[in-house]
Structures are given as structure tokens and as C-alpha cells.
Coordinates of C-alpha atoms in Angstrom, one line a residue:
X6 CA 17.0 32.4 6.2
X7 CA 17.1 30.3 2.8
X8 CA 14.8 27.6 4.4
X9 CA 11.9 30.0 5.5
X10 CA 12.2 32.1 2.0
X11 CA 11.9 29.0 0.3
X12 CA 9.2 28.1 2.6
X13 CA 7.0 31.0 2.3
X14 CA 7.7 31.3 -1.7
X15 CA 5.9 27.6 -1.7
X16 CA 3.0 29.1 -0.1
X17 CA 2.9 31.8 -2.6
X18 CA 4.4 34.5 -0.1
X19 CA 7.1 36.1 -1.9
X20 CA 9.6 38.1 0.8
X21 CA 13.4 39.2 0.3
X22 CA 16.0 38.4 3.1
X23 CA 15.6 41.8 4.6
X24 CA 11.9 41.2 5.0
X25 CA 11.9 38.3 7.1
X26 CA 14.7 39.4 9.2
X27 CA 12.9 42.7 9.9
X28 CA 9.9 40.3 11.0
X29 CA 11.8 37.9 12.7
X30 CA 13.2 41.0 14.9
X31 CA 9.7 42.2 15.5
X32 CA 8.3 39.0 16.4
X33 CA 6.3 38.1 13.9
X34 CA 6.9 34.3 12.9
X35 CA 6.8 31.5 15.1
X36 CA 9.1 28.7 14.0
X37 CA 8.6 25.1 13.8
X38 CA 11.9 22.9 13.2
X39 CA 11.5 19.6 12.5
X40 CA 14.6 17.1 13.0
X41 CA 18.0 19.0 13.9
X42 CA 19.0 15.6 14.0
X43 CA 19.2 15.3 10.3
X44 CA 21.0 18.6 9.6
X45 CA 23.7 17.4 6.9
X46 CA 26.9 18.6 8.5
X47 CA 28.3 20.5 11.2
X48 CA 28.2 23.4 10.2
X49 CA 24.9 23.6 9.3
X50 CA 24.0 22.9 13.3
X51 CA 26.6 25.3 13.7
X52 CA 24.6 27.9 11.6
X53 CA 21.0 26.6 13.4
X54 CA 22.4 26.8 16.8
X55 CA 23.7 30.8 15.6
X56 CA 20.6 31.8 14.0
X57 CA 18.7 30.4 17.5
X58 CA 20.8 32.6 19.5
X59 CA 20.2 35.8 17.2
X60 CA 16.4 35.7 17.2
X61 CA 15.6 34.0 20.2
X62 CA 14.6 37.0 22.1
X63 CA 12.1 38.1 19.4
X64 CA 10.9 35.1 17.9
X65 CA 9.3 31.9 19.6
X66 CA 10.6 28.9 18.2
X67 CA 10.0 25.0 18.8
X68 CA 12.2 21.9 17.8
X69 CA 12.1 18.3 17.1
X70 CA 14.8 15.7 16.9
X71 CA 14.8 12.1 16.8
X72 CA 17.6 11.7 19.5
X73 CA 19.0 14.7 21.6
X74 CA 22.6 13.1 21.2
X75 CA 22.4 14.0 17.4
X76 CA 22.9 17.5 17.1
X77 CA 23.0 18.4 20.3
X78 CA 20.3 20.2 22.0
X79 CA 20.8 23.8 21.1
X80 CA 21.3 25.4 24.2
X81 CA 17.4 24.8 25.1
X82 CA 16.4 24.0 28.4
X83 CA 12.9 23.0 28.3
X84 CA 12.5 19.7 26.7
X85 CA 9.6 17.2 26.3
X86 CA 10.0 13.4 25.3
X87 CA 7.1 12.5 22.9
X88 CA 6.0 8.8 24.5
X89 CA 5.6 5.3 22.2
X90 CA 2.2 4.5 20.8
X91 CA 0.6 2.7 24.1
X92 CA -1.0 -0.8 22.8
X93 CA -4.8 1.1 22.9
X94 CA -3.5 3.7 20.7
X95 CA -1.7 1.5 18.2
X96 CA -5.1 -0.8 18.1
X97 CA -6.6 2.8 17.0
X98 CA -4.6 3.6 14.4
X99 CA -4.9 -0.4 12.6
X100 CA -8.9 0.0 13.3
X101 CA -9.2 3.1 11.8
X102 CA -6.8 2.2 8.8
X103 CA -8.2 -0.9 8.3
X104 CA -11.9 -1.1 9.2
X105 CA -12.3 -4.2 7.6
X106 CA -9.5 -6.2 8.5
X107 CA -8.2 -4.7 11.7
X108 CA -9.3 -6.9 14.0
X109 CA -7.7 -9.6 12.2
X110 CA -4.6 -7.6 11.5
X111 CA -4.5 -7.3 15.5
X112 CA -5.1 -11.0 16.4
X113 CA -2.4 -11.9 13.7
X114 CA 0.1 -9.5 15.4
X115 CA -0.8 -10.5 18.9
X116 CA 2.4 -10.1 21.2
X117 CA 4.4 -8.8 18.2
X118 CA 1.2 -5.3 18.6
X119 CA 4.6 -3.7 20.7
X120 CA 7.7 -4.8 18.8
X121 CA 6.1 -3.9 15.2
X122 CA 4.2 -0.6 16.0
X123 CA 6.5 1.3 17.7
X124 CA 6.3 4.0 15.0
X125 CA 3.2 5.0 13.3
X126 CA 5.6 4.8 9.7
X127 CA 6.1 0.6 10.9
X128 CA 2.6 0.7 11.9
X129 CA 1.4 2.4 8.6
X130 CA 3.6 0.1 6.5
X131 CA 2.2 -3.4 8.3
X132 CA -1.5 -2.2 7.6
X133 CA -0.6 -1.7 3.8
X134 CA 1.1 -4.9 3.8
X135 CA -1.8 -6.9 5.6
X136 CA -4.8 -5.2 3.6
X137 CA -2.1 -6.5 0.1
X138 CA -1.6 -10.5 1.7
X139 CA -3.4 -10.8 4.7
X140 CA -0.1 -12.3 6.3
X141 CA 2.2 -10.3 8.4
X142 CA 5.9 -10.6 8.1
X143 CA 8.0 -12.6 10.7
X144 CA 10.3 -10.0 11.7
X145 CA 10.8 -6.2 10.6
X146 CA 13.6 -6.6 8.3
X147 CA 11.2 -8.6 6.0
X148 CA 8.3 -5.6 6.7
X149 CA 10.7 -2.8 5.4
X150 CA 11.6 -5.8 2.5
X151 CA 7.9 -6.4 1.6
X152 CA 7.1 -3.2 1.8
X153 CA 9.4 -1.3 -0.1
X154 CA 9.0 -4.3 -2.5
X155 CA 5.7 -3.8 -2.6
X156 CA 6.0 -0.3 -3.4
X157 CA 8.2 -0.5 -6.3
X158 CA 5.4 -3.4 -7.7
X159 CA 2.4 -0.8 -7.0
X160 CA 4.2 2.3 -9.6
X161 CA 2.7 2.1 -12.7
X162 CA 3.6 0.5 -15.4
X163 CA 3.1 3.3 -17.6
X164 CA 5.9 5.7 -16.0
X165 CA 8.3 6.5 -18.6
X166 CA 11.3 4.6 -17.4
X167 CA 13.1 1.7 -18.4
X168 CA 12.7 -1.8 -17.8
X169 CA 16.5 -1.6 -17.1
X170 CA 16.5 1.6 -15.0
X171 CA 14.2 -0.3 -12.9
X172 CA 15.8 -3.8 -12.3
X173 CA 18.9 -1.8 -11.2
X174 CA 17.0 0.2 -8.4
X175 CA 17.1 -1.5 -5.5
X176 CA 21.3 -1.8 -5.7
X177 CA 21.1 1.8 -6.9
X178 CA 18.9 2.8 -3.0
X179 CA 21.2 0.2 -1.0
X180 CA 24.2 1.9 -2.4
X181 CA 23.4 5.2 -2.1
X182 CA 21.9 4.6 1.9
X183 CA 25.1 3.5 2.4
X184 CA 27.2 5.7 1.3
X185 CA 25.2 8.5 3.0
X186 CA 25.2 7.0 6.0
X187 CA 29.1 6.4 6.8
X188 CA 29.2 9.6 6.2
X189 CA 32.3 11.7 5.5
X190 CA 33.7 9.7 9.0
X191 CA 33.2 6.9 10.1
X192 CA 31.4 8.3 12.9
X193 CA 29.1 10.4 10.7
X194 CA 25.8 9.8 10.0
X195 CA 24.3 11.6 7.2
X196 CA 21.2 11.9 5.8
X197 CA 21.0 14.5 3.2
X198 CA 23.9 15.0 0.6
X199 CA 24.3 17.0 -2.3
X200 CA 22.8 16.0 -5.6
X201 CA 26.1 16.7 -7.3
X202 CA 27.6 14.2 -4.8
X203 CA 24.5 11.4 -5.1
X204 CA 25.5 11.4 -9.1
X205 CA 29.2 11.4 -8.5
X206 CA 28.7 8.4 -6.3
X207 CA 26.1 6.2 -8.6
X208 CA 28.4 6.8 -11.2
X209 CA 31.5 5.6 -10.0
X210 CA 29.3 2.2 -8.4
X211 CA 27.9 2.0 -12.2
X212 CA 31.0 2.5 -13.6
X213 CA 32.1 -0.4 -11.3
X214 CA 29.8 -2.7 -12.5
X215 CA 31.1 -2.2 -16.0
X216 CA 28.2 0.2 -18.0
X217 CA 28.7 2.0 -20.5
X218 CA 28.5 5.8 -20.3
X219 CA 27.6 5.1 -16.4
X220 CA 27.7 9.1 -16.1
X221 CA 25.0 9.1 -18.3
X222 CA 22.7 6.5 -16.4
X223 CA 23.9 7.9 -13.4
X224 CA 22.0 10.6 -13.5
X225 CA 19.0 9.4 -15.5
X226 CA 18.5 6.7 -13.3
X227 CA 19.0 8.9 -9.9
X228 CA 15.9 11.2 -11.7
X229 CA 14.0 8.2 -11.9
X230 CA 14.4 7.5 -8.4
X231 CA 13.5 11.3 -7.5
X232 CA 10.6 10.6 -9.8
X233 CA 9.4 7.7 -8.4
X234 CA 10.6 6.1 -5.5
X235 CA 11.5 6.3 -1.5
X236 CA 14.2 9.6 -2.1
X237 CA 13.1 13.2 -2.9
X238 CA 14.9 16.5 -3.3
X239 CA 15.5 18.3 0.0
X240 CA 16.3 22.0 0.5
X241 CA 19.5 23.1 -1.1
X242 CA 19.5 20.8 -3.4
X243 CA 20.4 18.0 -1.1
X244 CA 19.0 14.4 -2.0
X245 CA 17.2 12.8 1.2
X246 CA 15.2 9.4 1.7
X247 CA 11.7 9.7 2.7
X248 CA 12.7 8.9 6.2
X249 CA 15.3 8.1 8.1
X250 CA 14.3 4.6 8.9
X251 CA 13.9 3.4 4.8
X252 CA 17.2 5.3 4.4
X253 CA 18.6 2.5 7.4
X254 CA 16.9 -0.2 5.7
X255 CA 18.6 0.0 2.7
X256 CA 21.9 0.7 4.5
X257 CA 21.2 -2.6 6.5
X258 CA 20.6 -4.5 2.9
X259 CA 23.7 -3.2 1.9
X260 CA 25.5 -4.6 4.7
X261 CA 23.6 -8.1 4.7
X262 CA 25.5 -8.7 0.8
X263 CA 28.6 -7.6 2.7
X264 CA 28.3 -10.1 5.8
X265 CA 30.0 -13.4 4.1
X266 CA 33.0 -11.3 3.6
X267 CA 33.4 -10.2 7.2
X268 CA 35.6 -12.4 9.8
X269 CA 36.8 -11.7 13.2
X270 CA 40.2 -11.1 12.1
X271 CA 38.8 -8.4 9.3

């Protein structure tokens, strides 16, 4: 109920709890969900899968997850499977985003076309990075690298942070992607946490790394990032990355530091 209040005050709709439950009981709203699968706990797909079962009869609704196995599947029964990008389709989207370098883009990519555009995100990143270099990265570790490198490159200098706030930025994202995504298990995976809980954990890594008044940066730096980077502020105050997949990259970078450590015996 929070999430569509919040949703139609954005849209300059102002309506009270009883309100929309009256509509929702009459039929009124139909509801689009996109991805269950990144619900931050389970209770919260507890609450979904109870607030599905109280308004189902009166209010149409459709959802989206990235993998059925994540969240389960909410009781629904009719389900559709959105397809990759065939190779026609994914030549499309580079032609149309690149008009001038496309073709070369696509004759670059050759065989890769399947492997690197599976998504229209990786797709969407490779054309930015080809219409910055010309050159396409070897595998996709080094795309979400260049890219996200890329990005930071691209802010403007004239953002008031600081020259330290931004050097520390990329441990700050591979931290943080990290500890979101062991979760409170080590078979969680989440992908939203509370702010309170993002500055809580930055501080205690800065704190670690021997700053003064880490608390302090903590939270200056984690408004930065909010500010001008690849996280942003979800509903309920929860901190989320852009997508899931930069949110993996990062965790991925995180492990790469953590590989020479690692034996068969540890």
C-alpha cells in the first residue's frame, strides 16, 4: 500500500490508505510489479504474496521477475518467458544506437553479437563503449570494468565532491555489492538494504582502513554515491544499485581481490 501511495504522490496524485484500498476493492487500478525477485527479505514476499491474495479478485495485476526460483512465483499460474534478443534484433538495437558506427561495431563483435548482447543493459553498455574507443572489450568482465570506468571519467568535474571521496569509490561500490549480496545468509541474496545499514557497513570498512572520523565520511561519501554514481535510493528508504547485474559486477571485483587468499583446503 506504501509503494502505490508513494507512487501516485510522484505523479502528483495525492490519496490516503483508505482511498486506494477502497479502489483497489472496486477495481479500479491495474498493477504492474516489476522484479519480485529483488524484494529485500522474506517477509516482504511474504507481505506481496498476502496483498496478491487479498485483491486478486478485484484488481488485475501483472508481474515480472528475473528468475521464477527467486521469490517464488506467487501462487500465479499463467506465466510467459520473455525470449533473448535474436541476432536480427540485437543488430537493431546497435544500428539504431549507433548510426554511424554500427556496422563496424557489428563486424568487430562478430561471433561474440550472442555472448555480449544477451541483455539490452550489456548491449547498451558495448555501444557506449565502442562510440568512446572504437575497440570492444575481450570478455564481459572487462565491458562492466570499462564501462563503469568510463562512467565515473564522464561525471563532471565540477560536482562538489572531493578528490578523495572520489579515489575511494570504487572500494566503497565493491564493498558494499558485497556485503548486500551474502546477504543476512549465506544463501541470501539481497539487493536492497536499509540506508541505516549501507552507512553502518561503510563505516566499519572505513574504519578498517584506519580514517579518521570514518562515520563521518561514511555517510558523506555514501551521499556522493547516491548523488552520482551506479546506486540510488529505493522505496523505504532502502539503497539499491541501478541493476542487478552492476550490483554483481562489483560483488565479482570484490571477490577477484579476495582470490589469492583462497586454497582448497580454505
Amino acid at each position: 500500500m506504501d509503494l502505490i501511495r508513494d507512487f501516485l504522490k510522484r505523479h502528483r496524485l495525492l490519496l490516503d490508505s483508505a482511498t486506494i484500498e477502497k479502489l483497489l476493492n472496486n477495481g479500479q487500478f491495474l498493477l504492474l510489479i516489476d522484479g519480485i525477485n529483488e524484494l529485500p527479505s522474506e517477509a516482504a514476499r511474504r507481505d506481496l504474496y498476502k496483498f496478491r491474495q487479498d485483491h486478486q479478485k478485484t484488481t488485475p495485476m501483472i508481474f515480472t521477475t528475473r528468475d521464477i526460483g527467486v521469490g517464488g512465483d506467487l501462487g500465479i499460474t499463467k506465466k510467459l518467458e520473455m525470449q533473448p534478443l535474436t541476432a536480427e534484433q540485437m543488430q537493431q538495437f546497435v544500428r539504431a544506437y549507433l548510426p554511424q558506427q554500427g556496422e563496424q561495431m557489428l563486424q568487430n563483435l562478430g561471433d561474440r553479437l550472442r555472448e555480449f548482447g544477451e541483455t539490452p543493459l550489456l548491449l547498451l553498455m558495448l555501444c557506449s563503449l565502442f562510440a568512446q574507443t572504437g575497440d570492444i572489450p575481450p570478455n564481459l568482465g572487462l565491458v562492466f570494468r570499462q564501462f563503469t570506468q568510463s562512467y565515473e571519467r564522464q561525471l563532471r568535474q565540477d560536482i562538489p565532491v572531493t578528490d578523495e571521496s572520489r579515489r575511494w569509490w570504487f572500494s566503497l561500490l565493491k564493498h558494499l555489492a558485497f556485503h548486500m549480496t551474502k546477504g543476512d545468509k549465506l544463501t541470501d541474496l539481497n539487493v536492497a538494504i536499509p540506508r541505516s545499514e549501507a552507512e553502518e557497513v561503510l563505516t566499519q570498512f572505513l574504519q578498517a582502513e584506519q580514517f579518521d572520523r570514518p562515520r563521518d565520511r561514511a555517510l558523506q561519501w555514501l551521499q556522493d554515491l547516491l548523488n552520482h554514481h551506479l546506486i540510488q535510493m529505493g522505496a523505504n528508504e532502502q539503497i539499491e544499485f541501478r541493476h542487478q547485474l552492476i550490483q554483481e559486477y562489483y560483488t565479482a571485483e570484490c571477490l577477484l581481490q579476495q582470490l589469492s587468499n583462497l586454497s582448497d583446503e580454505s
